[in-house]
Coordinates of C-alpha atoms in Angstrom, one line a residue:
X1 CA 114.4 -92.8 22.2
X2 CA 117.7 -94.4 23.1
X3 CA 119.6 -93.8 26.3
X4 CA 122.0 -91.6 24.3
X5 CA 119.3 -88.9 24.1
X6 CA 119.7 -88.3 27.9
X7 CA 123.5 -88.2 27.8
X8 CA 125.7 -85.3 27.0
X9 CA 128.9 -85.5 25.0
X10 CA 131.5 -82.8 24.9
X11 CA 134.7 -83.4 22.9
X12 CA 137.6 -81.2 21.9
X13 CA 139.1 -78.0 23.4
X14 CA 136.7 -75.1 22.7
X15 CA 137.3 -71.5 23.7
X16 CA 134.2 -69.4 24.0
X17 CA 134.4 -65.9 22.6
X18 CA 131.8 -64.5 25.1
X19 CA 134.0 -63.7 28.1
X20 CA 131.4 -64.7 30.7
X21 CA 130.7 -68.0 29.0
X22 CA 134.4 -68.8 28.8
X23 CA 134.7 -68.0 32.5
X24 CA 131.8 -70.4 33.2
X25 CA 133.5 -72.9 31.0
X26 CA 136.7 -72.7 33.2
X27 CA 134.8 -72.8 36.5
X28 CA 132.0 -75.3 35.9
X29 CA 132.9 -77.2 32.7
X30 CA 131.8 -77.5 29.1
X31 CA 128.2 -78.6 29.9
X32 CA 127.3 -75.4 31.8
X33 CA 129.0 -73.2 29.1
X34 CA 127.2 -74.8 26.2
X35 CA 123.8 -74.6 27.9
X36 CA 124.2 -70.8 28.3
X37 CA 125.6 -70.5 24.7
X38 CA 122.5 -72.3 23.4
X39 CA 120.1 -70.3 25.6
X40 CA 121.5 -67.0 24.1
X41 CA 122.1 -68.1 20.5
X42 CA 120.0 -71.1 19.8
X43 CA 121.2 -73.3 16.9
X44 CA 123.9 -70.7 16.2
X45 CA 125.5 -71.4 19.6
X46 CA 128.6 -73.0 17.9
X47 CA 129.5 -69.6 16.4
X48 CA 130.6 -68.3 19.8
X49 CA 133.1 -71.1 20.2
X50 CA 136.4 -71.5 18.5
X51 CA 139.0 -74.3 18.5
X52 CA 138.2 -78.0 18.2
X53 CA 134.8 -79.2 19.5
X54 CA 132.1 -81.7 18.9
X55 CA 129.1 -81.5 21.2
X56 CA 125.8 -83.3 21.9
X57 CA 123.4 -82.3 24.6
X58 CA 119.8 -81.5 25.5
X59 CA 119.2 -77.8 25.8
X60 CA 115.6 -78.5 26.9
X61 CA 113.6 -81.7 27.5
X62 CA 112.9 -83.6 24.3
X63 CA 115.5 -81.7 22.3
X64 CA 119.0 -82.7 21.3
X65 CA 121.6 -80.3 19.8
X66 CA 124.7 -81.5 18.0
X67 CA 127.5 -79.3 16.5
X68 CA 131.1 -79.7 15.3
X69 CA 133.7 -77.0 14.8
X70 CA 134.4 -75.2 11.5
X71 CA 136.9 -77.8 10.3
X72 CA 135.5 -80.9 12.1
X73 CA 138.7 -81.3 14.1
X74 CA 136.5 -83.2 16.5
X75 CA 133.8 -85.3 15.0
X76 CA 130.2 -86.3 15.8
X77 CA 128.1 -89.1 14.2
X78 CA 124.5 -89.8 14.6
X79 CA 121.8 -92.4 13.8
X80 CA 118.1 -91.9 13.4
X81 CA 115.6 -94.7 13.1
X82 CA 112.0 -93.8 13.7
X83 CA 112.0 -91.9 17.0
X84 CA 115.3 -93.4 18.1
X85 CA 118.2 -90.9 17.9
X86 CA 121.7 -91.7 19.1
X87 CA 125.1 -90.1 18.6
X88 CA 128.8 -90.7 19.2
X89 CA 132.2 -89.3 18.3
X90 CA 132.7 -92.5 16.3
X91 CA 130.5 -94.1 13.6
X92 CA 131.3 -97.7 14.6
X93 CA 130.1 -97.3 18.2
X94 CA 126.6 -96.6 16.8
X95 CA 126.4 -100.2 15.5
X96 CA 127.3 -102.1 18.7
X97 CA 125.0 -105.0 19.5
X98 CA 124.2 -105.8 15.9
X99 CA 125.8 -106.9 12.7
X100 CA 125.8 -103.7 10.7
X101 CA 125.3 -103.4 7.0
X102 CA 127.7 -101.3 4.9
X103 CA 126.3 -98.6 2.6
X104 CA 127.2 -99.4 -1.0
X105 CA 127.4 -95.7 -2.1
X106 CA 130.0 -95.2 0.6
X107 CA 132.2 -97.7 -1.2
X108 CA 132.0 -95.7 -4.4
X109 CA 132.7 -92.5 -2.5
X110 CA 135.7 -94.1 -1.0
X111 CA 137.2 -95.1 -4.3
X112 CA 136.5 -91.6 -5.7
X113 CA 137.8 -89.5 -2.7
X114 CA 140.0 -92.1 -1.0
X115 CA 138.1 -91.3 2.1
X116 CA 134.4 -91.2 2.8
X117 CA 133.4 -87.6 3.2
X118 CA 130.6 -86.4 5.5
X119 CA 127.7 -86.7 5.8
X120 CA 127.8 -90.4 4.6
X121 CA 129.7 -93.1 6.6
X122 CA 130.5 -96.7 5.6
X123 CA 127.5 -97.8 7.7
X124 CA 123.9 -97.8 6.5
X125 CA 121.8 -95.3 8.5
X126 CA 124.8 -93.8 10.3
X127 CA 125.8 -90.3 9.4
X128 CA 128.7 -87.9 10.2
X129 CA 128.0 -84.2 10.9
X130 CA 129.9 -82.1 8.3
X131 CA 132.2 -79.4 9.3
X132 CA 130.6 -76.2 10.6
X133 CA 127.2 -77.9 10.8
X134 CA 124.7 -78.4 13.6
X135 CA 121.9 -80.9 14.0
X136 CA 118.7 -80.4 16.0
X137 CA 116.4 -83.3 16.9
X138 CA 113.1 -82.1 18.3
X139 CA 109.6 -83.5 18.3
X140 CA 110.7 -86.5 16.1
X141 CA 112.2 -84.2 13.4
X142 CA 115.8 -83.9 12.5
X143 CA 117.3 -80.7 11.0
X144 CA 120.9 -80.7 9.8
X145 CA 122.3 -77.4 8.4
X146 CA 125.4 -75.2 8.4
X147 CA 125.7 -72.7 11.3
X148 CA 128.5 -71.0 9.4
X149 CA 129.4 -70.7 5.7
X150 CA 132.5 -68.9 4.3
X151 CA 131.8 -65.3 3.4
X152 CA 134.8 -63.5 1.9
X153 CA 135.0 -59.7 2.2
X154 CA 138.2 -58.8 0.5
X155 CA 139.9 -55.5 1.5
X156 CA 139.8 -53.1 -1.5
X157 CA 142.7 -50.9 -0.2
X158 CA 144.9 -53.2 1.7
X159 CA 148.0 -52.1 3.6
X160 CA 150.7 -54.8 3.5
X161 CA 152.5 -53.5 6.5
X162 CA 149.4 -53.3 8.6
X163 CA 148.2 -56.7 7.5
X164 CA 151.6 -58.2 8.2
X165 CA 151.7 -56.8 11.7
X166 CA 148.2 -58.1 12.4
X167 CA 149.0 -61.5 10.9
X168 CA 152.1 -62.0 12.9
X169 CA 150.3 -61.1 16.1
X170 CA 147.5 -63.5 15.4
X171 CA 149.9 -66.2 14.6
X172 CA 151.9 -65.8 17.8
X173 CA 148.6 -65.8 19.8
X174 CA 147.4 -68.9 18.1
X175 CA 150.6 -70.8 18.9
X176 CA 150.6 -69.5 22.5
X177 CA 147.0 -70.7 23.0
X178 CA 147.7 -74.1 21.6
X179 CA 150.8 -74.5 23.9
X180 CA 148.8 -73.7 27.0
X181 CA 152.0 -73.4 29.0
X182 CA 152.9 -77.1 28.5
X183 CA 155.8 -78.7 26.7
X184 CA 154.8 -79.6 23.1
X185 CA 156.3 -81.3 20.2
X186 CA 156.1 -80.1 16.6
X187 CA 155.7 -82.1 13.4
X188 CA 158.4 -80.7 11.1
X189 CA 158.4 -81.6 7.4
X190 CA 160.6 -78.8 6.4
X191 CA 157.8 -77.0 4.6
X192 CA 156.6 -73.4 5.2
X193 CA 153.8 -74.2 7.6
X194 CA 155.5 -76.7 10.0
X195 CA 158.6 -74.5 10.1
X196 CA 156.6 -71.5 11.0
X197 CA 154.9 -73.3 13.9
X198 CA 158.2 -74.6 15.2
X199 CA 159.7 -71.1 15.0
X200 CA 156.8 -69.5 16.8
X201 CA 157.1 -72.1 19.6
X202 CA 160.6 -70.8 20.2
X203 CA 159.4 -67.2 20.0
X204 CA 156.5 -67.7 22.4
X205 CA 158.2 -69.9 25.0
X206 CA 161.8 -68.6 24.7
X207 CA 162.9 -72.3 24.6
X208 CA 163.9 -74.7 21.9
X209 CA 161.0 -76.5 20.4
X210 CA 161.0 -80.3 20.2
X211 CA 160.7 -81.1 16.5
X212 CA 160.0 -84.5 14.9
X213 CA 160.7 -85.3 11.3
X214 CA 160.1 -88.4 9.1
X215 CA 162.4 -89.4 6.3
X216 CA 162.4 -92.1 3.6
X217 CA 165.3 -93.9 2.0
X218 CA 163.8 -93.4 -1.5
X219 CA 164.9 -91.0 -4.2
X220 CA 162.5 -88.1 -4.6
X221 CA 160.6 -88.6 -1.4
X222 CA 163.0 -87.5 1.3
X223 CA 162.9 -83.9 2.5
X224 CA 164.9 -84.3 5.7
X225 CA 167.4 -81.7 4.4
X226 CA 164.8 -79.0 4.7
X227 CA 163.7 -80.1 8.1
X228 CA 167.3 -79.8 9.2
X229 CA 167.6 -76.3 7.8
X230 CA 164.5 -75.2 9.8
X231 CA 165.8 -77.0 12.9
X232 CA 169.2 -75.2 12.7
X233 CA 167.6 -71.9 12.0
X234 CA 165.3 -72.0 15.0
X235 CA 167.7 -73.9 17.3
X236 CA 165.2 -76.8 17.9
X237 CA 165.8 -80.1 19.7
X238 CA 165.5 -82.0 16.5
X239 CA 164.5 -85.7 16.3
X240 CA 164.6 -87.8 13.0
X241 CA 163.2 -91.2 12.1
X242 CA 163.5 -92.9 8.8
X243 CA 160.5 -95.0 8.0
X244 CA 161.2 -98.4 6.5
X245 CA 159.0 -100.9 4.6
X246 CA 159.1 -103.1 7.7
X247 CA 157.4 -100.2 9.6
X248 CA 154.6 -100.2 7.1
X249 CA 154.1 -104.0 7.4
X250 CA 153.8 -103.6 11.2
X251 CA 151.7 -100.4 11.2
X252 CA 149.3 -100.8 8.3
X253 CA 146.9 -103.2 10.1
X254 CA 147.0 -101.0 13.3
X255 CA 146.2 -97.7 11.5
X256 CA 143.5 -99.3 9.3
X257 CA 141.8 -100.8 12.3
X258 CA 141.9 -97.7 14.4
X259 CA 139.6 -95.6 12.2
X260 CA 135.9 -95.9 12.6
X261 CA 135.5 -96.4 8.8
X262 CA 137.9 -97.0 5.9
X263 CA 140.5 -94.2 5.5
X264 CA 142.8 -94.2 2.5
X265 CA 145.2 -91.2 2.9
X266 CA 148.6 -92.8 2.4
X267 CA 150.4 -90.2 4.4
X268 CA 148.6 -91.5 7.6
X269 CA 151.4 -94.0 8.1
X270 CA 154.2 -91.4 8.2
X271 CA 152.0 -89.3 10.4
X272 CA 151.5 -92.2 12.8
X273 CA 155.3 -93.0 12.9
X274 CA 156.0 -89.3 13.7
X275 CA 153.4 -89.1 16.5
X276 CA 154.6 -92.4 18.0
X277 CA 158.2 -91.1 17.8
X278 CA 157.2 -88.1 19.8
X279 CA 155.1 -90.1 22.3
X280 CA 158.1 -92.4 23.0
X281 CA 160.0 -89.3 23.8
X282 CA 157.5 -88.2 26.4
X283 CA 155.5 -85.8 24.3
X284 CA 151.7 -85.8 24.9
X285 CA 150.7 -82.8 22.8
X286 CA 151.9 -82.1 19.2
X287 CA 151.5 -79.0 17.0
X288 CA 150.9 -79.5 13.3
X289 CA 151.1 -77.0 10.5
X290 CA 148.0 -78.0 8.6
X291 CA 145.9 -75.2 7.2
X292 CA 148.4 -72.7 5.9
X293 CA 148.0 -73.8 2.3
X294 CA 144.2 -73.8 2.4
X295 CA 143.9 -70.4 4.2
X296 CA 146.6 -68.6 2.3
X297 CA 146.8 -70.1 -1.2
X298 CA 149.6 -72.6 -1.1
X299 CA 148.5 -75.5 -3.2
X300 CA 149.8 -75.7 -6.8
X301 CA 146.4 -76.4 -8.2
X302 CA 145.3 -72.9 -7.3
X303 CA 147.7 -71.4 -9.8
X304 CA 147.1 -74.2 -12.3
X305 CA 143.3 -73.6 -12.3
X306 CA 143.8 -69.9 -12.8
X307 CA 145.5 -70.8 -16.1
X308 CA 142.6 -73.0 -17.1
X309 CA 140.1 -70.3 -16.0
X310 CA 141.8 -67.8 -18.3
X311 CA 140.4 -69.8 -21.3
X312 CA 136.9 -68.5 -20.4
X313 CA 138.0 -65.0 -21.0
X314 CA 138.8 -65.7 -24.7
X315 CA 136.3 -64.5 -27.3
X316 CA 133.5 -67.1 -27.7
X317 CA 134.1 -67.3 -31.5
X318 CA 137.8 -68.1 -30.9
X319 CA 136.9 -70.8 -28.4
X320 CA 134.0 -72.5 -30.2
X321 CA 134.9 -71.7 -33.7
X322 CA 138.6 -72.3 -33.8
X323 CA 140.2 -73.9 -30.8
X324 CA 137.7 -76.6 -29.8
X325 CA 137.2 -78.0 -33.3
X326 CA 141.0 -78.3 -33.5
X327 CA 141.4 -80.4 -30.4
X328 CA 141.4 -83.8 -32.3
X329 CA 144.1 -82.3 -34.6
X330 CA 146.2 -81.1 -31.6
X331 CA 146.0 -84.5 -30.0
X332 CA 147.5 -86.2 -33.1
X333 CA 150.4 -83.8 -33.6
X334 CA 153.5 -84.3 -31.4
X335 CA 154.2 -81.2 -29.5
X336 CA 150.6 -79.9 -29.7
X337 CA 149.0 -82.5 -27.5
X338 CA 149.3 -80.2 -24.4
X339 CA 147.3 -77.6 -26.2
X340 CA 144.6 -80.1 -26.9
X341 CA 144.6 -81.2 -23.3
X342 CA 144.5 -77.6 -22.1
X343 CA 141.4 -76.9 -24.2
X344 CA 139.7 -80.1 -23.1
X345 CA 140.3 -79.4 -19.4
X346 CA 139.5 -75.7 -19.6
X347 CA 136.0 -76.5 -21.0
X348 CA 135.1 -78.4 -17.9
X349 CA 133.4 -76.2 -15.3
X350 CA 134.5 -76.0 -11.7
X351 CA 134.6 -77.9 -9.4
X352 CA 134.4 -80.9 -11.7
X353 CA 137.7 -79.8 -13.3
X354 CA 139.5 -80.4 -10.0
X355 CA 138.8 -84.1 -10.0
X356 CA 139.6 -84.8 -13.7
X357 CA 141.9 -87.7 -14.3
X358 CA 141.3 -89.2 -10.9
X359 CA 142.3 -92.9 -10.5
X360 CA 138.7 -94.2 -10.7
X361 CA 138.0 -92.1 -13.7
X362 CA 141.2 -93.2 -15.5
X363 CA 140.6 -96.9 -14.7
X364 CA 136.9 -96.8 -15.3
X365 CA 134.3 -97.9 -12.7
X366 CA 133.1 -100.7 -15.0
X367 CA 136.6 -102.2 -15.0
X368 CA 137.0 -102.0 -11.2
X369 CA 133.6 -103.1 -9.8
X370 CA 131.5 -106.3 -10.4
X371 CA 128.3 -105.4 -12.4
X372 CA 125.9 -106.2 -9.5
X373 CA 127.7 -103.9 -7.1
X374 CA 128.2 -101.2 -9.8
X375 CA 124.5 -101.1 -10.4
X376 CA 123.9 -100.1 -6.7
X377 CA 126.1 -97.0 -7.1
X378 CA 125.1 -93.5 -8.2
X379 CA 128.3 -92.4 -9.9
X380 CA 127.1 -88.8 -10.1
X381 CA 126.6 -88.5 -6.3
X382 CA 130.2 -87.3 -5.5
X383 CA 130.0 -84.6 -8.1
X384 CA 126.6 -83.5 -6.9
X385 CA 127.9 -83.1 -3.4
X386 CA 131.0 -81.3 -4.6
X387 CA 128.9 -78.8 -6.6
X388 CA 126.7 -78.1 -3.5
X389 CA 129.8 -77.4 -1.4
X390 CA 131.3 -75.3 -4.2
X391 CA 128.1 -73.2 -4.4
X392 CA 128.1 -72.5 -0.6
X393 CA 131.2 -70.2 -0.8
X394 CA 130.2 -66.6 -0.9
X395 CA 132.9 -65.3 -3.2
X396 CA 133.3 -64.4 -6.9
X397 CA 137.1 -65.1 -6.7
X398 CA 138.2 -68.4 -8.2
X399 CA 141.0 -68.7 -5.6
X400 CA 138.7 -68.2 -2.7
X401 CA 136.2 -70.6 -4.0
X402 CA 138.9 -73.3 -4.2
X403 CA 140.1 -72.4 -0.7
X404 CA 136.6 -72.8 0.8
X405 CA 136.2 -76.1 -1.2
X406 CA 139.4 -77.4 0.3
X407 CA 138.3 -76.5 3.8
X408 CA 135.7 -79.2 3.5
X409 CA 137.4 -81.9 1.3
X410 CA 141.1 -81.4 1.9
X411 CA 141.0 -80.4 5.6
X412 CA 137.9 -81.6 7.3
X413 CA 137.4 -84.9 5.5
X414 CA 141.0 -85.8 4.8
X415 CA 144.1 -84.2 6.3
X416 CA 142.7 -83.4 9.7
X417 CA 141.3 -87.0 10.3
X418 CA 144.7 -88.2 9.1
X419 CA 146.6 -86.2 11.8
X420 CA 144.1 -86.5 14.6
X421 CA 143.5 -90.2 14.1
X422 CA 147.1 -91.2 13.9
X423 CA 148.0 -88.9 16.8
X424 CA 145.3 -90.5 19.0
X425 CA 146.5 -94.0 18.0
X426 CA 149.9 -93.0 19.2
X427 CA 148.6 -91.6 22.4
X428 CA 149.0 -87.9 21.9
X429 CA 146.7 -84.9 21.2
X430 CA 147.3 -82.5 18.4
X431 CA 146.7 -78.8 17.9
X432 CA 146.5 -76.8 14.6
X433 CA 147.6 -73.1 15.3
X434 CA 147.2 -72.1 11.6
X435 CA 143.5 -73.1 11.8
X436 CA 142.8 -70.7 14.6
X437 CA 139.5 -69.0 13.8
X438 CA 141.1 -65.6 14.3
X439 CA 143.5 -66.5 11.4
X440 CA 140.5 -67.9 9.5
X441 CA 138.7 -64.6 9.8
X442 CA 141.8 -62.7 8.8
X443 CA 142.1 -64.8 5.6
X444 CA 138.5 -64.0 4.7
X445 CA 139.4 -60.3 4.3
X446 CA 142.8 -60.8 2.7
X447 CA 142.6 -60.0 -1.0
X448 CA 142.8 -63.1 -3.2
X449 CA 145.6 -61.4 -5.1
X450 CA 147.6 -61.6 -1.8
X451 CA 147.1 -65.3 -1.7
X452 CA 148.0 -66.2 -5.3
X453 CA 149.7 -63.2 -6.8
X454 CA 149.8 -63.9 -10.5
X455 CA 151.0 -67.4 -10.2
X456 CA 153.0 -67.0 -7.0
X457 CA 151.5 -69.2 -4.3
X458 CA 150.8 -67.8 -0.8
X459 CA 152.5 -64.6 -1.6
X460 CA 151.4 -62.7 1.5
X461 CA 152.2 -65.5 3.9
X462 CA 155.7 -65.8 2.6
X463 CA 156.4 -62.1 2.4
X464 CA 155.0 -61.6 5.9
X465 CA 157.4 -64.2 7.2
X466 CA 160.4 -63.2 5.2
X467 CA 163.3 -62.7 7.6
X468 CA 161.6 -65.1 10.1
X469 CA 161.8 -68.2 7.9
X470 CA 165.0 -69.4 6.2
X471 CA 165.1 -68.3 2.6
X472 CA 165.7 -71.9 1.4
X473 CA 162.3 -72.8 2.9
X474 CA 160.5 -69.8 1.4
X475 CA 161.5 -70.8 -2.1
X476 CA 161.3 -74.6 -1.9
X477 CA 158.6 -76.6 -3.7
X478 CA 155.9 -78.1 -1.5
X479 CA 156.2 -81.8 -0.7
X480 CA 155.4 -82.9 2.9
X481 CA 155.4 -86.4 4.3
X482 CA 154.9 -88.2 1.0
X483 CA 155.1 -92.0 1.2
X484 CA 157.0 -94.1 -1.4
X485 CA 154.6 -97.0 -1.1
X486 CA 154.3 -97.7 -4.8
X487 CA 158.1 -98.0 -5.1
X488 CA 158.5 -100.1 -2.0
X489 CA 155.7 -102.5 -2.7
X490 CA 157.4 -103.6 -5.9
X491 CA 160.7 -104.2 -4.1
X492 CA 160.0 -105.4 -0.6
X493 CA 158.7 -109.0 -0.3
X494 CA 156.9 -108.6 3.0
X495 CA 155.1 -105.4 1.9
X496 CA 154.2 -107.0 -1.5
X497 CA 152.7 -110.0 0.2
X498 CA 150.6 -107.9 2.6
X499 CA 149.4 -105.7 -0.3
X500 CA 148.6 -108.5 -2.7
X501 CA 146.8 -110.6 0.0
X502 CA 144.7 -107.5 0.9
X503 CA 143.6 -106.5 -2.6
X504 CA 142.9 -110.1 -3.6
X505 CA 140.9 -110.5 -0.4
X506 CA 138.8 -107.5 -1.5
X507 CA 138.1 -109.3 -4.7
X508 CA 137.1 -112.4 -2.8
X509 CA 134.5 -110.3 -1.0
X510 CA 133.0 -109.4 -4.3
X511 CA 133.9 -105.7 -4.0
X512 CA 136.2 -105.5 -6.9
X513 CA 136.8 -107.6 -10.0
X514 CA 139.4 -110.4 -10.0
X515 CA 140.4 -109.4 -13.5
X516 CA 141.1 -105.9 -12.4
X517 CA 143.3 -107.0 -9.6
X518 CA 145.3 -109.3 -12.0
X519 CA 145.9 -106.4 -14.4
X520 CA 146.7 -103.9 -11.6
X521 CA 149.3 -106.2 -10.0
X522 CA 151.0 -107.7 -13.0
X523 CA 151.0 -104.9 -15.5
X524 CA 150.0 -101.5 -14.2
X525 CA 151.8 -101.4 -10.8
X526 CA 155.2 -102.6 -12.1
X527 CA 155.1 -100.1 -15.0
X528 CA 154.0 -97.0 -13.0
X529 CA 154.4 -97.8 -9.2
X530 CA 154.0 -94.2 -8.0
X531 CA 150.7 -93.7 -9.8
X532 CA 149.0 -97.2 -9.5
X533 CA 150.5 -97.7 -6.0
X534 CA 147.8 -95.3 -4.8
X535 CA 145.0 -97.6 -6.0
X536 CA 146.7 -100.6 -4.3
X537 CA 147.0 -98.5 -1.1
X538 CA 143.4 -97.5 -0.8
X539 CA 142.2 -101.1 -1.6
X540 CA 144.7 -102.5 0.9
X541 CA 143.5 -100.2 3.7
X542 CA 139.9 -101.0 2.9
X543 CA 140.5 -104.7 3.2
X544 CA 142.6 -104.3 6.3
X545 CA 139.7 -102.3 7.9
X546 CA 137.3 -105.1 7.0
X547 CA 139.6 -107.7 8.4
X548 CA 139.8 -105.9 11.7
X549 CA 136.0 -106.4 11.9
X550 CA 135.8 -110.0 10.8
X551 CA 132.5 -111.6 11.7
X552 CA 130.9 -108.3 12.4
X553 CA 130.3 -106.7 9.1
X554 CA 127.6 -107.6 6.6
X555 CA 128.5 -107.4 2.9
X556 CA 126.5 -104.9 0.7
X557 CA 123.4 -106.4 -1.0
X558 CA 124.0 -108.1 -4.3

């Protein structure tokens, strides 16, 4: 066994729900607290902790226990080769002292998801512990399993007034705990979630919150007006910064290199600029609004998929005998093509329907990847993993199923690494009040009709905060820190050179086809910069990550 087996690793800011364990935590540290938690609860020890955490320790000789929180706000990676078991908060530190090989399937996963979801990492034989999972290595055997899975128990006779009172109390307590009596900054996009957090900071502390907003000089992308509405409403000390293409040219290599594996969420760059802006102002802890959509039903796809799901309630004879045979006819008649598209999509079961028309599916894997590399992929692997995650949710409600699915793929594998990683790069820590486990438990009992009422998104959340949030924000459409990369890359010479050099470098490595790059840059991107700019972005970030590790990485086998 490696030396790591004898070392403990305690990351994050957990709070233990057993009062005596939390007291021990405060007096003697995380190690003592986790030892007692394991002695009482075994592999379910992580259930008595809330907040962000990732831990690795030996509860008894010859045994190692690993766990991460329910949303993987802190991460833990591990490597097992024979009887050698090692672990780290970062995947890349488990490859030091050697020239690691990349895992080909991880490349396909990256192009499918734009990130590499747990448990796989970019490195062969290095794995990431999924959210709400534990690992136990004992007697040469490794067990990896969830210690918690979502179980929805919707109230059958809800009282809106009682639920509203409980919700507001929990929300206030979550913000108070995240503040911990210190001065904090707040990301403020002008959306419902970030505005709520900023307003609660004022309510909890009695002082004006320090709020930080990012804008773009690009039509359709800037939401600074809504951030200003929230700032005025809550009397915050508001700070604004407009990101430029020059900022991207400077920051893209830094952000790509910081992550322990390729990370393709394009809103990471605005997030980094915002966190850096706060750090330059002396802020060391930021509060983010992530989680409100995923706990309370705020994403537009939740309503959209309810429309598609209604198709299954139609009589079978109408579906199979009339509508489905008419799809080719619908597709040929102007004005009826949407009907054909509706039937086509509605026939696809969940969760596969959620990823229809993804970039890789639209472009075709055979057009993107060289044949030798394509042969090393299992194109069905992402769907198999998605189906397994979908099946874990204990709910008959379509909305709740989608929420639980997003807790894994949207939050744990995508949005939270985006915020946590860029904040750490900027030198600040970050807290997520809306992901407090007490609010999570509250959402598990909230009726799904309170989350998406008809086709009204996050109905309960908005109604509970009516009078607290400005009306303009309650009715606005969701946007967030979107990045106009596709528009800028076609207009800004420096950004265009960086992007083109990157994607052509990826082709030179044999990871994508040269012909695909030529078509993408000369035809597709100029015609539809917003759509195809996303493919340019994820390839650029992949190549920039490789370049930060020049001379260290081995190419995938041909």
